[in-house]
């Protein structure tokens, strides 16, 4: 695993699953002051809540850094933030910010228009008020969830702006209907809600039937595998594994679907070495499966990456949640397998399906995919004939026939974009049969 420290600029490292077992290297760049949260959009742009600078920074795929919210001193104006914390991005690319000390959630749309979508009516416990919101997340339908710290509750704001309490709201405590300082929220692919309770040193899951279960910690403050120390940030990967920033233990814990706990970052004492963290807060995946950690007291962002997970030779079958998918869902899943030679992660798949359903054609999505470092590292330096030959091997899992290679090379030589050729391979009856999708 490669760990790149990202602050004013993004690193470029391989893409893949996070295990925490590979060698670590560190590159230090830039300046942030107490970065609290990270989020990534489907285009690979990274957003950072630069908390003590009262702003949100965007690092694009060319390492260009801009301020997209705040940056005009602490305040409550539309162009100001006050100690921003959690971040979330919806399937349309809109950014949500937990503007903690203004007791509100701000939305920055894709046209840079800023609106208040929750709170903003002074500190309080009414439905239209918040008390130090710390985290936000958005589901695939556009419903917003807010960790309302001071009110010990999680609020849901639906797409009609109806506000309901979906967890807690009965004072600070450890009963099933209570929360103890909620500071992190996340959703998995099945719609289960996870809440990090900072003072309760645990993470709880609320399922669709409102059954509450402790899934990490809950055994007092400590550093044992079954303990946490002031957990903050949460995220869930495409396989349903939960990741937790265990702030007081200066580590990131992974709880897999079999409830096995492992440390994937830090856990080597408080410090600034590549294998250390210092008071980490936020954690998030990008659409390609890279894990980012807001290493708050080191004023940096850590990026954890690994080599791609490659299917077994002779296997292109999409399995698990992606088995026998059809329509747009199947097309996006096939593009992942055709371009990256792997299954999608849940967050990335949901994002691109949402883009497709909102008017972004498959060809545009294919164009984004083949512009990724993961694809370019394999195909960048090939001429058209070499590109087609390798595409046959990597996508169709066979050598290309002379006629096929000649046809597609001719198409490229006469100006057909490579993204369109990749899409044609992905949508072919042969590849649908290999992936067992339609």
Short mmCIF file of C-alpha atoms in Angstrom, two decimals:
data_model
loop_
_atom_site.label_atom_id
_atom_site.label_comp_id
_atom_site.label_asym_id
_atom_site.label_seq_id
_atom_site.Cartn_x
_atom_site.Cartn_y
_atom_site.Cartn_z
CA UNK A 1 0.00 0.00 0.00
CA UNK A 2 1.19 3.49 -0.83
CA UNK A 3 0.32 6.34 1.51
CA UNK A 4 0.57 9.76 -0.07
CA UNK A 5 0.14 12.87 2.08
CA UNK A 6 -2.13 15.30 0.30
CA UNK A 7 -2.69 18.86 1.38
CA UNK A 8 -2.36 21.62 -1.16
CA UNK A 9 -2.00 19.11 -3.97
CA UNK A 10 -3.08 15.57 -4.74
CA UNK A 11 -0.71 12.65 -5.18
CA UNK A 12 -0.84 10.10 -7.97
CA UNK A 13 -0.66 6.51 -6.80
CA UNK A 14 -2.10 3.15 -7.89
CA UNK A 15 -5.74 2.38 -7.18
CA UNK A 16 -7.18 -0.52 -5.23
CA UNK A 17 -8.40 -2.19 -2.07
CA UNK A 18 -7.25 -1.11 1.39
CA UNK A 19 -5.74 -3.71 3.73
CA UNK A 20 -3.07 -1.84 5.66
CA UNK A 21 -0.45 -4.55 5.13
CA UNK A 22 1.66 -3.17 2.26
CA UNK A 23 4.83 -1.01 2.44
CA UNK A 24 4.28 2.69 3.11
CA UNK A 25 5.84 5.77 1.55
CA UNK A 26 5.06 9.38 2.41
CA UNK A 27 5.15 12.62 0.43
CA UNK A 28 4.45 15.86 2.33
CA UNK A 29 2.94 18.89 0.59
CA UNK A 30 1.03 22.06 1.22
CA UNK A 31 -0.63 23.77 4.18
CA UNK A 32 -3.90 23.14 5.97
CA UNK A 33 -4.94 24.02 9.50
CA UNK A 34 -6.80 21.24 11.31
CA UNK A 35 -8.43 19.61 8.28
CA UNK A 36 -11.49 17.78 9.57
CA UNK A 37 -13.15 15.96 6.69
CA UNK A 38 -12.61 14.80 3.14
CA UNK A 39 -14.93 13.91 0.28
CA UNK A 40 -14.38 13.02 -3.37
CA UNK A 41 -16.66 13.46 -6.35
CA UNK A 42 -17.05 11.07 -9.26
CA UNK A 43 -14.59 13.05 -11.39
CA UNK A 44 -11.76 12.45 -8.94
CA UNK A 45 -11.76 15.91 -7.33
CA UNK A 46 -10.98 15.96 -3.62
CA UNK A 47 -12.68 18.31 -1.13
CA UNK A 48 -11.21 19.16 2.28
CA UNK A 49 -12.80 21.03 5.16
CA UNK A 50 -9.92 23.29 6.21
CA UNK A 51 -11.48 23.87 9.56
CA UNK A 52 -9.39 26.51 11.28
CA UNK A 53 -9.20 28.49 8.04
CA UNK A 54 -13.03 28.41 7.84
CA UNK A 55 -13.11 27.20 4.27
CA UNK A 56 -13.46 24.17 2.00
CA UNK A 57 -10.69 23.47 -0.48
CA UNK A 58 -10.94 21.57 -3.75
CA UNK A 59 -7.96 19.72 -5.22
CA UNK A 60 -8.70 18.81 -8.82
CA UNK A 61 -7.15 15.99 -10.83
CA UNK A 62 -4.47 18.38 -12.12
CA UNK A 63 -3.50 19.31 -8.54
CA UNK A 64 -5.03 22.79 -8.91
CA UNK A 65 -6.26 24.00 -5.53
CA UNK A 66 -9.23 26.36 -5.16
CA UNK A 67 -11.50 27.53 -2.35
CA UNK A 68 -15.09 26.49 -3.09
CA UNK A 69 -16.76 27.71 0.12
CA UNK A 70 -15.83 30.14 2.87
CA UNK A 71 -12.36 31.60 3.09
CA UNK A 72 -13.66 35.04 4.06
CA UNK A 73 -13.02 34.72 7.77
CA UNK A 74 -15.31 33.12 10.32
CA UNK A 75 -18.86 34.36 9.96
CA UNK A 76 -22.42 33.55 8.99
CA UNK A 77 -22.66 35.21 5.60
CA UNK A 78 -23.40 33.14 2.52
CA UNK A 79 -19.71 33.41 1.56
CA UNK A 80 -18.50 32.48 5.04
CA UNK A 81 -18.18 29.40 7.25
CA UNK A 82 -17.38 28.96 10.91
CA UNK A 83 -15.33 25.89 11.77
CA UNK A 84 -16.72 23.65 8.99
CA UNK A 85 -16.55 19.94 9.72
CA UNK A 86 -18.22 17.12 7.75
CA UNK A 87 -18.60 17.03 3.96
CA UNK A 88 -20.72 15.02 1.53
CA UNK A 89 -21.32 15.02 -2.22
CA UNK A 90 -24.53 13.78 -3.84
CA UNK A 91 -24.88 11.93 -7.14
CA UNK A 92 -25.36 15.24 -8.99
CA UNK A 93 -22.09 16.66 -7.67
CA UNK A 94 -23.58 19.07 -5.12
CA UNK A 95 -21.44 19.65 -2.03
CA UNK A 96 -22.87 19.66 1.52
CA UNK A 97 -20.98 21.22 4.43
CA UNK A 98 -21.62 20.87 8.14
CA UNK A 99 -21.06 24.51 9.12
CA UNK A 100 -20.64 23.61 12.74
CA UNK A 101 -20.48 26.86 14.67
CA UNK A 102 -23.15 28.45 12.49
CA UNK A 103 -25.46 25.54 13.39
CA UNK A 104 -26.40 24.91 9.79
CA UNK A 105 -25.70 22.79 6.72
CA UNK A 106 -24.70 24.63 3.56
CA UNK A 107 -25.17 23.32 0.03
CA UNK A 108 -22.88 24.44 -2.78
CA UNK A 109 -24.42 23.37 -6.08
CA UNK A 110 -22.57 22.73 -9.33
CA UNK A 111 -23.08 26.38 -10.31
CA UNK A 112 -21.48 27.52 -7.03
CA UNK A 113 -24.81 28.77 -5.66
CA UNK A 114 -24.83 28.52 -1.85
CA UNK A 115 -28.00 27.76 0.11
CA UNK A 116 -28.79 26.70 3.66
CA UNK A 117 -30.55 23.33 3.60
CA UNK A 118 -30.77 22.64 7.34
CA UNK A 119 -30.55 24.74 10.47
CA UNK A 120 -29.41 28.34 10.25
CA UNK A 121 -32.04 29.49 12.75
CA UNK A 122 -29.71 29.86 15.72
CA UNK A 123 -28.68 27.09 18.06
CA UNK A 124 -31.63 24.98 19.19
CA UNK A 125 -33.49 21.70 19.16
CA UNK A 126 -36.53 22.54 17.00
CA UNK A 127 -36.95 20.76 13.69
CA UNK A 128 -35.55 23.79 11.84
CA UNK A 129 -32.57 24.12 14.18
CA UNK A 130 -29.28 22.35 14.80
CA UNK A 131 -26.75 22.39 17.63
CA UNK A 132 -23.17 22.04 16.39
CA UNK A 133 -23.68 19.67 13.44
CA UNK A 134 -20.52 17.68 12.82
CA UNK A 135 -21.16 15.30 9.92
CA UNK A 136 -23.36 14.85 6.87
CA UNK A 137 -24.07 12.11 4.36
CA UNK A 138 -26.46 11.82 1.41
CA UNK A 139 -28.21 8.70 0.14
CA UNK A 140 -28.76 7.81 -3.52
CA UNK A 141 -32.23 9.40 -3.44
CA UNK A 142 -30.89 12.76 -2.27
CA UNK A 143 -31.96 12.51 1.38
CA UNK A 144 -29.57 14.30 3.72
CA UNK A 145 -28.50 12.89 7.12
CA UNK A 146 -26.91 15.13 9.77
CA UNK A 147 -25.05 14.26 12.97
CA UNK A 148 -26.61 16.91 15.23
CA UNK A 149 -24.00 16.71 17.99
CA UNK A 150 -25.45 19.03 20.62
CA UNK A 151 -28.93 17.57 20.33
CA UNK A 152 -27.62 13.99 20.50
CA UNK A 153 -29.55 13.00 17.40
CA UNK A 154 -29.34 12.31 13.68
CA UNK A 155 -31.66 14.38 11.52
CA UNK A 156 -32.91 13.40 8.07
CA UNK A 157 -33.91 16.07 5.57
CA UNK A 158 -35.77 14.48 2.67
CA UNK A 159 -36.03 15.83 -0.86
CA UNK A 160 -39.22 17.70 0.11
CA UNK A 161 -37.38 19.40 2.99
CA UNK A 162 -39.29 17.38 5.58
CA UNK A 163 -37.14 16.96 8.71
CA UNK A 164 -37.33 13.87 10.93
CA UNK A 165 -35.19 12.44 13.71
CA UNK A 166 -33.94 8.99 12.68
CA UNK A 167 -31.69 8.26 15.67
CA UNK A 168 -31.36 9.61 19.19
CA UNK A 169 -33.06 12.83 20.21
CA UNK A 170 -33.65 11.62 23.76
CA UNK A 171 -30.65 13.17 25.43
CA UNK A 172 -27.08 11.95 25.70
CA UNK A 173 -26.86 8.34 26.79
CA UNK A 174 -26.32 4.69 25.96
CA UNK A 175 -29.91 3.46 25.67
CA UNK A 176 -31.04 2.23 22.21
CA UNK A 177 -33.05 5.45 21.72
CA UNK A 178 -30.15 7.67 22.75
CA UNK A 179 -26.81 8.76 21.29
CA UNK A 180 -23.73 9.93 23.17
CA UNK A 181 -22.18 12.81 21.21
CA UNK A 182 -22.79 11.79 17.57
CA UNK A 183 -20.03 13.16 15.33
CA UNK A 184 -19.97 10.80 12.34
CA UNK A 185 -22.58 9.33 10.00
CA UNK A 186 -22.40 6.96 7.04
CA UNK A 187 -24.71 4.76 4.97
CA UNK A 188 -24.01 1.38 3.43
CA UNK A 189 -25.42 0.00 0.19
CA UNK A 190 -28.38 -1.56 2.01
CA UNK A 191 -29.44 1.72 3.58
CA UNK A 192 -28.17 0.95 7.08
CA UNK A 193 -27.15 4.07 9.01
CA UNK A 194 -23.92 4.11 11.05
CA UNK A 195 -23.31 6.66 13.80
CA UNK A 196 -20.00 7.37 15.56
CA UNK A 197 -20.59 8.29 19.21
CA UNK A 198 -17.58 10.26 20.33
CA UNK A 199 -18.21 10.14 24.07
CA UNK A 200 -19.66 6.62 23.94
CA UNK A 201 -16.51 5.25 22.26
CA UNK A 202 -18.57 3.15 19.92
CA UNK A 203 -20.24 2.97 16.51
CA UNK A 204 -23.85 1.91 16.21
CA UNK A 205 -25.88 0.75 13.24
CA UNK A 206 -29.56 1.56 12.78
CA UNK A 207 -31.10 -0.73 10.16
CA UNK A 208 -34.17 -0.14 8.02
CA UNK A 209 -36.34 -1.64 10.77
CA UNK A 210 -34.84 0.77 13.34
CA UNK A 211 -33.01 -2.05 15.10
CA UNK A 212 -29.97 -0.58 16.88
CA UNK A 213 -26.75 -2.61 17.12
CA UNK A 214 -23.26 -1.73 18.36
CA UNK A 215 -20.85 -2.75 15.59
CA UNK A 216 -17.58 -1.38 17.00
CA UNK A 217 -16.36 -0.36 20.44
CA UNK A 218 -18.84 -0.06 23.27
CA UNK A 219 -16.43 -1.68 25.73
CA UNK A 220 -15.15 1.48 27.33
CA UNK A 221 -12.37 3.77 26.24
CA UNK A 222 -9.31 1.77 25.18
CA UNK A 223 -7.04 0.55 22.43
CA UNK A 224 -7.93 -3.14 22.24
CA UNK A 225 -9.49 -4.38 18.96
CA UNK A 226 -12.94 -4.33 20.61
CA UNK A 227 -12.46 -0.79 21.91
CA UNK A 228 -12.36 2.73 20.52
CA UNK A 229 -11.17 6.08 21.83
CA UNK A 230 -13.27 9.04 20.69
CA UNK A 231 -14.26 7.77 17.21
CA UNK A 232 -15.11 10.46 14.66
CA UNK A 233 -15.28 9.72 10.93
CA UNK A 234 -17.02 6.82 9.17
CA UNK A 235 -17.22 5.41 5.67
CA UNK A 236 -18.27 2.11 4.09
CA UNK A 237 -16.65 0.48 1.07
CA UNK A 238 -18.34 -1.33 -1.79
CA UNK A 239 -18.14 -4.68 -0.03
CA UNK A 240 -19.85 -3.39 3.12
CA UNK A 241 -16.71 -3.05 5.25
CA UNK A 242 -16.83 -0.20 7.77
CA UNK A 243 -13.90 2.20 8.35
CA UNK A 244 -13.61 4.31 11.51
CA UNK A 245 -11.21 7.09 12.46
CA UNK A 246 -10.33 6.11 16.03
CA UNK A 247 -9.11 9.56 16.96
CA UNK A 248 -7.77 8.97 20.45
CA UNK A 249 -5.85 5.90 19.30
CA UNK A 250 -4.47 7.70 16.22
CA UNK A 251 -5.58 4.97 13.85
CA UNK A 252 -8.19 3.91 11.30
CA UNK A 253 -10.03 0.69 12.11
CA UNK A 254 -11.71 -1.57 9.58
CA UNK A 255 -14.63 -3.78 10.61
CA UNK A 256 -15.30 -6.30 7.88
CA UNK A 257 -18.61 -7.99 7.14
CA UNK A 258 -17.59 -10.89 9.39
CA UNK A 259 -17.00 -8.41 12.27
CA UNK A 260 -13.23 -8.94 12.12
CA UNK A 261 -11.42 -5.77 13.24
CA UNK A 262 -8.09 -4.65 11.79
CA UNK A 263 -6.02 -1.46 11.69
CA UNK A 264 -5.51 -0.09 8.17
CA UNK A 265 -3.74 3.19 8.98
CA UNK A 266 -1.81 4.49 11.97
CA UNK A 267 -1.91 2.54 15.21
CA UNK A 268 1.80 3.12 15.81
CA UNK A 269 1.46 5.86 18.38
CA UNK A 270 0.83 9.54 17.83
CA UNK A 271 3.20 11.01 15.27
CA UNK A 272 3.88 12.32 11.78
CA UNK A 273 5.72 9.39 10.22
CA UNK A 274 4.15 7.68 7.20
CA UNK A 275 2.85 4.85 9.40
CA UNK A 276 1.45 7.23 12.02
CA UNK A 277 -1.52 9.55 12.46
CA UNK A 278 -2.22 12.34 14.92
CA UNK A 279 -5.85 12.86 15.89
CA UNK A 280 -7.44 11.73 12.60
CA UNK A 281 -11.01 12.92 11.95
CA UNK A 282 -12.62 12.36 8.55
CA UNK A 283 -12.35 9.36 6.25
CA UNK A 284 -13.76 8.79 2.75
CA UNK A 285 -13.42 6.72 -0.40
CA UNK A 286 -13.30 8.09 -3.91
CA UNK A 287 -15.11 6.47 -6.83
CA UNK A 288 -12.00 4.47 -7.72
CA UNK A 289 -11.68 2.91 -4.26
CA UNK A 290 -8.84 5.03 -2.80
CA UNK A 291 -9.17 5.82 0.92
CA UNK A 292 -8.50 9.33 2.23
CA UNK A 293 -7.92 10.20 5.90
CA UNK A 294 -8.00 13.70 7.39
CA UNK A 295 -4.93 13.52 9.63
CA UNK A 296 -6.10 16.54 11.56
CA UNK A 297 -3.33 17.42 13.97
CA UNK A 298 -0.66 16.72 11.36
CA UNK A 299 -2.43 19.22 9.08
CA UNK A 300 -2.45 16.78 6.17
CA UNK A 301 -4.58 14.35 4.20
CA UNK A 302 -3.41 10.74 3.87
CA UNK A 303 -4.24 8.74 0.76
CA UNK A 304 -4.12 4.95 1.00
CA UNK A 305 -4.00 2.98 -2.19
CA UNK A 306 -3.04 -0.47 -3.45
CA UNK A 307 -2.74 -2.34 -6.69
CA UNK A 308 -6.09 -3.14 -8.35
CA UNK A 309 -7.88 -6.32 -7.47
CA UNK A 310 -7.75 -8.43 -10.63
CA UNK A 311 -10.23 -11.22 -11.34
CA UNK A 312 -8.88 -14.72 -11.82
CA UNK A 313 -7.62 -15.50 -15.31
CA UNK A 314 -10.52 -16.59 -17.47
CA UNK A 315 -13.11 -14.91 -15.22
CA UNK A 316 -14.96 -11.73 -16.07
CA UNK A 317 -18.18 -12.68 -14.28
CA UNK A 318 -19.73 -9.96 -12.19
CA UNK A 319 -20.79 -11.46 -8.87
CA UNK A 320 -22.38 -10.48 -5.59
CA UNK A 321 -24.53 -7.35 -5.78
CA UNK A 322 -23.62 -6.97 -9.46
CA UNK A 323 -24.67 -10.46 -10.59
CA UNK A 324 -27.18 -10.52 -13.46
CA UNK A 325 -27.53 -6.72 -13.44
CA UNK A 326 -29.28 -5.17 -16.43
CA UNK A 327 -30.02 -1.76 -17.90
CA UNK A 328 -27.94 1.24 -16.84
CA UNK A 329 -26.79 -0.56 -13.68
CA UNK A 330 -25.42 -3.43 -15.75
CA UNK A 331 -23.78 -1.10 -18.27
CA UNK A 332 -21.92 0.82 -15.56
CA UNK A 333 -20.83 -2.40 -13.83
CA UNK A 334 -19.53 -3.74 -17.15
CA UNK A 335 -17.59 -0.53 -17.77
CA UNK A 336 -15.79 -1.01 -14.45
CA UNK A 337 -14.83 -4.54 -15.44
CA UNK A 338 -13.87 -3.56 -19.00
CA UNK A 339 -11.83 -0.49 -18.02
CA UNK A 340 -10.43 -1.41 -14.61
CA UNK A 341 -10.64 -5.23 -14.73
CA UNK A 342 -12.47 -5.31 -11.39
CA UNK A 343 -15.86 -5.08 -9.76
CA UNK A 344 -17.19 -1.60 -8.99
CA UNK A 345 -17.22 -0.26 -5.47
CA UNK A 346 -20.73 0.53 -4.26
CA UNK A 347 -20.19 4.29 -3.94
CA UNK A 348 -18.66 4.62 -7.39
CA UNK A 349 -21.30 2.45 -9.03
CA UNK A 350 -24.13 4.43 -7.41
CA UNK A 351 -22.54 7.74 -8.41
CA UNK A 352 -22.13 6.84 -12.10
CA UNK A 353 -25.56 5.23 -12.33
CA UNK A 354 -26.95 8.46 -10.91
CA UNK A 355 -25.02 10.48 -13.49
CA UNK A 356 -26.32 8.24 -16.27
CA UNK A 357 -29.90 8.55 -15.05
CA UNK A 358 -29.51 12.32 -14.93
CA UNK A 359 -28.48 12.68 -18.56
CA UNK A 360 -24.77 11.84 -18.63
CA UNK A 361 -24.48 9.31 -21.45
CA UNK A 362 -22.50 6.08 -21.18
CA UNK A 363 -20.03 7.44 -23.70
CA UNK A 364 -19.28 10.41 -21.42
CA UNK A 365 -18.84 8.05 -18.48
CA UNK A 366 -16.50 5.84 -20.53
CA UNK A 367 -14.52 8.96 -21.40
CA UNK A 368 -14.08 9.79 -17.71
CA UNK A 369 -13.03 6.21 -16.97
CA UNK A 370 -10.35 5.99 -19.66
CA UNK A 371 -8.91 9.31 -18.51
CA UNK A 372 -8.12 7.84 -15.09
CA UNK A 373 -4.50 7.15 -14.09
CA UNK A 374 -5.51 3.52 -13.51
CA UNK A 375 -6.40 3.09 -17.20
CA UNK A 376 -3.71 5.33 -18.63
CA UNK A 377 -0.93 3.50 -16.77
CA UNK A 378 -1.81 0.43 -18.85
CA UNK A 379 -2.76 1.87 -22.24
CA UNK A 380 -1.14 5.32 -22.47
CA UNK A 381 1.87 4.57 -24.68
CA UNK A 382 0.28 2.12 -27.12
CA UNK A 383 -0.44 2.86 -30.76
CA UNK A 384 -3.93 2.09 -32.03
CA UNK A 385 -3.17 -1.50 -33.07
CA UNK A 386 -1.50 -2.24 -29.73
CA UNK A 387 -4.39 -0.61 -27.88
CA UNK A 388 -6.94 -2.84 -29.63
CA UNK A 389 -4.87 -6.00 -29.17
CA UNK A 390 -4.51 -5.35 -25.43
CA UNK A 391 -8.19 -4.47 -25.17
CA UNK A 392 -9.09 -7.90 -26.54
CA UNK A 393 -6.84 -9.59 -23.96
CA UNK A 394 -7.93 -7.49 -20.98
CA UNK A 395 -11.64 -7.20 -21.78
CA UNK A 396 -12.54 -10.31 -23.78
CA UNK A 397 -9.90 -12.47 -22.08
CA UNK A 398 -8.63 -13.76 -25.44
CA UNK A 399 -6.38 -12.85 -28.33
CA UNK A 400 -8.07 -10.69 -30.92
CA UNK A 401 -8.77 -12.20 -34.32
CA UNK A 402 -7.11 -10.55 -37.31
CA UNK A 403 -10.36 -9.21 -38.71
CA UNK A 404 -11.45 -7.74 -35.36
CA UNK A 405 -8.12 -6.06 -34.66
CA UNK A 406 -8.05 -4.69 -38.21
CA UNK A 407 -11.58 -3.32 -37.96
CA UNK A 408 -11.19 -1.54 -34.62
CA UNK A 409 -7.71 -0.24 -35.46
CA UNK A 410 -9.21 1.23 -38.64
CA UNK A 411 -11.94 2.88 -36.61
CA UNK A 412 -9.40 4.51 -34.33
CA UNK A 413 -7.20 5.56 -37.24
CA UNK A 414 -10.14 7.43 -38.78
CA UNK A 415 -10.94 9.38 -35.62
CA UNK A 416 -13.22 7.19 -33.49
CA UNK A 417 -12.43 8.02 -29.83
CA UNK A 418 -10.90 5.28 -27.72
CA UNK A 419 -13.70 5.75 -25.19
CA UNK A 420 -16.27 4.75 -27.80
CA UNK A 421 -14.31 1.61 -28.72
CA UNK A 422 -14.08 0.65 -25.04
CA UNK A 423 -17.83 1.20 -24.71
CA UNK A 424 -18.52 -0.95 -27.78
CA UNK A 425 -16.45 -3.77 -26.25
CA UNK A 426 -18.23 -3.33 -22.91
CA UNK A 427 -21.70 -3.44 -24.51
CA UNK A 428 -20.95 -6.35 -26.86
CA UNK A 429 -22.90 -9.57 -26.57
CA UNK A 430 -19.62 -11.42 -25.98
CA UNK A 431 -18.72 -9.32 -22.95
CA UNK A 432 -22.28 -9.46 -21.60
CA UNK A 433 -21.99 -13.24 -21.73
CA UNK A 434 -18.61 -13.15 -19.95
CA UNK A 435 -19.91 -10.87 -17.18
CA UNK A 436 -23.31 -12.63 -17.04
CA UNK A 437 -25.16 -9.33 -17.25
CA UNK A 438 -27.63 -7.93 -19.75
#
